[in-house]
Amino acid sequence: MSKNHRGAGIRTLPAKGRGTCPICKNENIKVLYEKEIDGQTVNICKFCNANLKNKARAEVAAAAPAAEEAPAEE
């Protein structure tokens, strides 16, 4: 399993990958995940990355049952 977001891979980044997350405003946190937000590509922390993924997964799950629950005509 790849470990791109810790150790030797982040030592070459400025401040070793640490900064302020633009979403949650936490300071001195690893901001290693690139996401496009409002048309701009920004680096966010792993907690905000997971939160965005969970929200997207919930939206897909909410839309899927609605399509399956269409009344079947006999």
XYZ file of N, CA, C and O in Angstrom:
296
model
N 0.837 -1.169 0.000
C 0.000 0.000 0.000
C 0.890 1.243 0.000
O 1.842 1.339 0.765
N 0.576 2.189 -0.839
C 1.366 3.395 -0.987
C 1.142 4.346 0.184
O 0.037 4.475 0.693
N 2.226 4.995 0.583
C 2.147 5.959 1.686
C 2.703 7.289 1.194
O 3.762 7.739 1.619
N 1.978 7.925 0.295
C 2.431 9.151 -0.345
C 2.354 10.372 0.556
O 2.990 11.372 0.274
N 1.580 10.328 1.605
C 1.316 11.538 2.373
C 1.985 11.530 3.735
O 1.490 12.135 4.676
N 3.106 10.800 3.835
C 3.888 10.853 5.062
C 5.331 10.466 4.771
O 5.636 9.896 3.746
N 6.205 10.819 5.659
C 7.593 10.414 5.543
C 8.375 11.170 4.486
O 8.236 12.379 4.326
N 9.213 10.434 3.754
C 10.148 11.032 2.800
C 9.440 11.773 1.674
O 9.986 12.729 1.132
N 8.252 11.372 1.318
C 7.527 12.010 0.223
C 7.125 13.438 0.486
O 6.964 14.225 -0.446
N 6.959 13.821 1.745
C 6.530 15.191 2.047
C 7.676 16.070 2.538
O 7.488 17.264 2.727
N 8.853 15.516 2.722
C 9.988 16.319 3.201
C 10.433 17.346 2.186
O 11.011 18.367 2.552
N 10.160 17.088 0.912
C 10.571 18.023 -0.131
C 9.594 19.181 -0.299
O 9.922 20.174 -0.934
N 8.409 19.069 0.261
C 7.403 20.130 0.149
C 7.750 21.295 1.070
O 8.410 21.104 2.101
N 7.283 22.502 0.729
C 7.515 23.644 1.625
C 6.862 23.398 2.976
O 5.718 22.930 3.048
N 7.585 23.667 4.040
C 7.116 23.472 5.421
C 6.707 22.020 5.667
O 5.866 21.739 6.517
N 7.299 21.112 4.895
C 7.019 19.671 5.007
C 5.537 19.363 4.868
O 4.980 18.497 5.538
N 4.861 20.113 3.995
C 3.462 19.859 3.696
C 2.486 20.458 4.682
O 1.285 20.208 4.595
N 2.972 21.249 5.598
C 2.081 21.821 6.612
C 1.665 23.244 6.250
O 2.395 23.972 5.608
N 0.472 23.584 6.671
C -0.038 24.918 6.409
C -1.406 25.081 7.040
O -1.771 24.361 7.964
N -2.204 25.986 6.509
C -3.550 26.243 6.994
C -4.551 25.703 5.983
O -4.483 26.039 4.805
N -5.470 24.888 6.447
C -6.508 24.335 5.581
C -7.519 25.430 5.255
O -8.028 26.092 6.161
N -7.828 25.649 3.968
C -8.752 26.722 3.617
C -10.206 26.438 3.994
O -11.010 27.354 4.074
N -10.544 25.194 4.268
C -11.927 24.855 4.600
C -12.173 24.965 6.102
O -13.060 25.685 6.557
N -11.376 24.231 6.893
C -11.617 24.207 8.338
C -10.773 25.212 9.107
O -10.944 25.379 10.309
N -9.852 25.888 8.417
C -9.004 26.939 8.993
C -8.066 26.440 10.090
O -7.563 27.236 10.880
N -7.811 25.126 10.176
C -6.822 24.619 11.121
C -5.437 25.057 10.664
O -5.122 25.000 9.484
N -4.608 25.461 11.614
C -3.263 25.918 11.301
C -2.259 24.824 11.621
O -2.482 23.996 12.502
N -1.131 24.835 10.897
C -0.031 23.895 11.082
C -0.505 22.442 10.976
O -0.135 21.587 11.760
N -1.345 22.182 9.997
C -1.852 20.840 9.731
C -1.387 20.447 8.338
O -1.154 21.304 7.491
N -1.218 19.157 8.100
C -0.783 18.705 6.782
C -1.881 18.985 5.765
O -3.003 18.506 5.915
N -1.559 19.753 4.752
C -2.501 20.060 3.669
C -1.935 19.432 2.390
O -1.219 20.071 1.639
N -2.268 18.176 2.160
C -1.634 17.396 1.105
C -2.591 16.939 0.015
O -2.162 16.352 -0.965
N -3.863 17.164 0.158
C -4.846 16.644 -0.779
C -5.356 17.767 -1.669
O -5.933 18.736 -1.178
N -5.141 17.639 -2.969
C -5.582 18.667 -3.912
C -7.044 18.440 -4.282
O -7.428 17.352 -4.679
N -7.845 19.469 -4.151
C -9.258 19.436 -4.531
C -9.589 20.723 -5.263
O -9.005 21.769 -4.997
N -10.566 20.645 -6.157
C -11.031 21.834 -6.850
C -12.257 22.359 -6.115
O -13.274 21.676 -6.017
N -12.135 23.574 -5.609
C -13.214 24.205 -4.856
C -13.457 25.574 -5.458
O -12.551 26.402 -5.531
N -14.672 25.816 -5.908
C -15.059 27.089 -6.520
C -14.160 27.451 -7.699
O -13.774 28.594 -7.872
N -13.781 26.446 -8.481
C -12.976 26.687 -9.663
C -11.491 26.831 -9.418
O -10.730 27.046 -10.342
N -11.052 26.719 -8.164
C -9.639 26.831 -7.833
C -9.160 25.517 -7.244
O -9.883 24.855 -6.489
N -7.946 25.127 -7.590
C -7.347 23.938 -7.006
C -6.604 24.344 -5.751
O -5.695 25.171 -5.793
N -7.025 23.788 -4.618
C -6.416 24.122 -3.329
C -6.003 22.827 -2.637
O -6.524 21.754 -2.930
N -5.072 22.938 -1.713
C -4.667 21.813 -0.890
C -5.446 21.863 0.413
O -5.506 22.903 1.069
N -6.016 20.706 0.789
C -6.819 20.627 2.011
C -6.283 19.505 2.893
O -5.506 18.659 2.453
N -6.727 19.478 4.142
C -6.291 18.458 5.087
C -7.067 17.162 4.863
O -8.062 17.123 4.155
N -6.597 16.088 5.483
C -7.216 14.786 5.264
C -8.623 14.722 5.864
O -9.476 13.986 5.365
N -8.908 15.488 6.901
C -10.226 15.457 7.509
C -11.268 16.101 6.590
O -12.370 15.569 6.425
N -10.909 17.213 5.976
C -11.813 17.869 5.033
C -11.953 17.035 3.761
O -13.030 16.982 3.171
N -10.885 16.377 3.339
C -10.931 15.500 2.175
C -11.929 14.366 2.421
O -12.767 14.074 1.567
N -11.857 13.742 3.594
C -12.777 12.659 3.935
C -14.201 13.175 4.041
O -15.148 12.510 3.605
N -14.372 14.370 4.593
C -15.703 14.954 4.737
C -16.342 15.199 3.369
O -17.520 14.901 3.165
N -15.562 15.723 2.415
C -16.083 15.961 1.070
C -16.438 14.651 0.378
O -17.461 14.551 -0.315
N -15.614 13.617 0.564
C -15.903 12.315 -0.035
C -17.171 11.702 0.555
O -17.988 11.128 -0.161
N -17.351 11.830 1.876
C -18.541 11.284 2.523
C -19.803 12.009 2.080
O -20.852 11.387 1.894
N -19.730 13.319 1.902
C -20.881 14.080 1.425
C -21.251 13.668 0.007
O -22.430 13.501 -0.313
N -20.251 13.469 -0.849
C -20.514 13.052 -2.223
C -21.121 11.657 -2.245
O -22.060 11.378 -3.014
N -20.622 10.761 -1.394
C -21.157 9.404 -1.325
C -22.604 9.411 -0.829
O -23.448 8.659 -1.323
N -22.920 10.268 0.138
C -24.282 10.359 0.668
C -25.246 10.902 -0.387
O -26.393 10.457 -0.465
N -24.785 11.865 -1.198
C -25.644 12.407 -2.254
C -25.972 11.338 -3.295
O -27.103 11.241 -3.761
N -24.988 10.530 -3.647
C -25.210 9.459 -4.620
C -26.155 8.415 -4.035
O -27.060 7.930 -4.716
N -25.976 8.078 -2.756
C -26.828 7.088 -2.106
C -28.264 7.593 -1.981
O -29.217 6.816 -2.097
N -28.433 8.883 -1.751
C -29.774 9.442 -1.617
C -30.483 9.482 -2.966
O -31.700 9.316 -3.046
N -29.742 9.675 -4.036
C -30.347 9.743 -5.360
C -30.669 8.360 -5.909
O -31.643 8.185 -6.637
N -29.889 7.356 -5.556
C -30.085 6.003 -6.087
C -31.403 5.373 -5.635
O -32.134 4.844 -6.464
N -31.771 5.388 -4.351
C -33.045 4.769 -3.950
C -34.255 5.482 -4.554
O -35.278 4.858 -4.809
N -34.150 6.761 -4.786
C -35.273 7.482 -5.371
C -35.579 6.949 -6.775
O -36.720 6.865 -7.187
N -34.555 6.581 -7.500
C -34.739 6.036 -8.848
C -35.299 4.622 -8.779
O -36.096 4.214 -9.632
N -34.930 3.858 -7.756
C -35.395 2.498 -7.628
C -36.821 2.430 -7.096
O -37.523 1.441 -7.322
N -37.290 3.432 -6.385
C -38.601 3.407 -5.763
C -39.723 3.883 -6.694
O -40.827 4.121 -6.261
N -39.430 3.988 -7.966
C -40.468 4.385 -8.909
C -41.592 3.361 -8.869
O -41.344 2.153 -8.867
N -42.835 3.810 -8.824
C -43.950 2.853 -8.728
C -44.045 1.983 -9.983
O -43.969 2.464 -11.115
N -44.185 0.704 -9.724
C -44.297 -0.235 -10.828
C -45.780 -0.374 -11.196
O -46.612 -0.698 -10.349
N -46.126 -0.097 -12.430
C -47.516 -0.218 -12.880
C -47.758 -1.631 -13.362
O -46.963 -2.220 -14.053
N -48.904 -2.167 -13.001
C -49.236 -3.539 -13.397
C -50.244 -3.558 -14.500
O -51.069 -2.810 -14.730
